[in-house]
Tab-separated table of C-alpha atoms in Angstrom:
chain	number	residue	atom	x	y	z
G	134	LEU	CA	9.884	6.523	-8.410
G	135	HIS	CA	11.534	9.931	-8.373
G	136	HIS	CA	13.672	10.325	-11.549
G	137	MET	CA	12.864	6.732	-12.561
G	138	VAL	CA	12.812	7.412	-16.318
G	139	ARG	CA	15.983	9.482	-16.103
G	140	ASN	CA	17.713	6.666	-14.193
G	141	ILE	CA	16.681	4.073	-16.775
G	142	VAL	CA	17.758	6.327	-19.653
G	143	GLY	CA	21.127	6.939	-18.020
G	144	SER	CA	21.666	3.199	-17.734
G	145	ALA	CA	20.529	2.631	-21.327
G	146	VAL	CA	23.021	5.259	-22.509
G	147	ALA	CA	25.816	3.439	-20.674
G	148	ILE	CA	24.850	0.257	-22.529
G	149	GLY	CA	24.646	2.111	-25.842
G	150	ARG	CA	28.112	3.558	-25.332
G	151	GLY	CA	29.464	0.079	-24.678
G	152	THR	CA	30.581	0.739	-21.107
G	153	ARG	CA	28.120	-1.862	-19.800
G	154	PRO	CA	26.796	-5.098	-21.355
G	155	PRO	CA	23.073	-5.325	-22.252
G	156	ALA	CA	22.452	-8.003	-19.590
G	157	TRP	CA	23.514	-5.492	-16.937
G	158	MET	CA	20.158	-3.654	-17.273
G	159	GLY	CA	18.296	-6.744	-16.056
G	160	ASP	CA	20.645	-7.013	-13.100
G	161	VAL	CA	20.098	-3.353	-12.209
G	162	LEU	CA	16.313	-3.651	-12.369
G	163	ALA	CA	16.285	-6.923	-10.410
G	164	SER	CA	18.493	-5.507	-7.671
G	165	ARG	CA	16.071	-2.620	-7.009
G	166	ASP	CA	19.118	-0.675	-5.839
G	167	ARG	CA	19.600	2.719	-7.468
G	168	THR	CA	23.299	2.772	-6.616
G	169	THR	CA	23.959	-0.058	-9.092
G	170	ALA	CA	22.495	1.922	-12.014
G	171	GLY	CA	24.214	4.284	-14.401
G	172	PRO	CA	24.245	8.055	-13.985
G	173	THR	CA	20.923	9.899	-13.962
G	174	ALA	CA	20.247	11.450	-17.366
G	175	PRO	CA	19.709	15.223	-17.395
G	176	ALA	CA	16.098	16.382	-17.636
G	177	GLN	CA	16.806	18.678	-20.562
G	178	GLY	CA	16.099	17.112	-23.932
G	179	LEU	CA	14.234	14.012	-22.752
G	180	THR	CA	11.017	13.613	-24.726
G	181	LEU	CA	8.672	10.624	-24.834
G	182	LEU	CA	7.727	10.194	-28.480
G	183	ARG	CA	5.427	7.181	-28.272
G	184	VAL	CA	4.521	4.117	-26.274
G	185	LEU	CA	3.931	0.775	-27.971
G	186	TYR	CA	2.225	-2.180	-26.344
């Protein structure tokens, strides 16, 4: 789970920039293989604002 949030954010940024399709995130998570994900986001500037359930 090391850098898990940063890995997910990096992949979400790739989708937001249009370099990957939205469905790709599901494929990355299902594969459970870190090498298929986007780049790890830098730790600076990442802030969790809220969690909704």
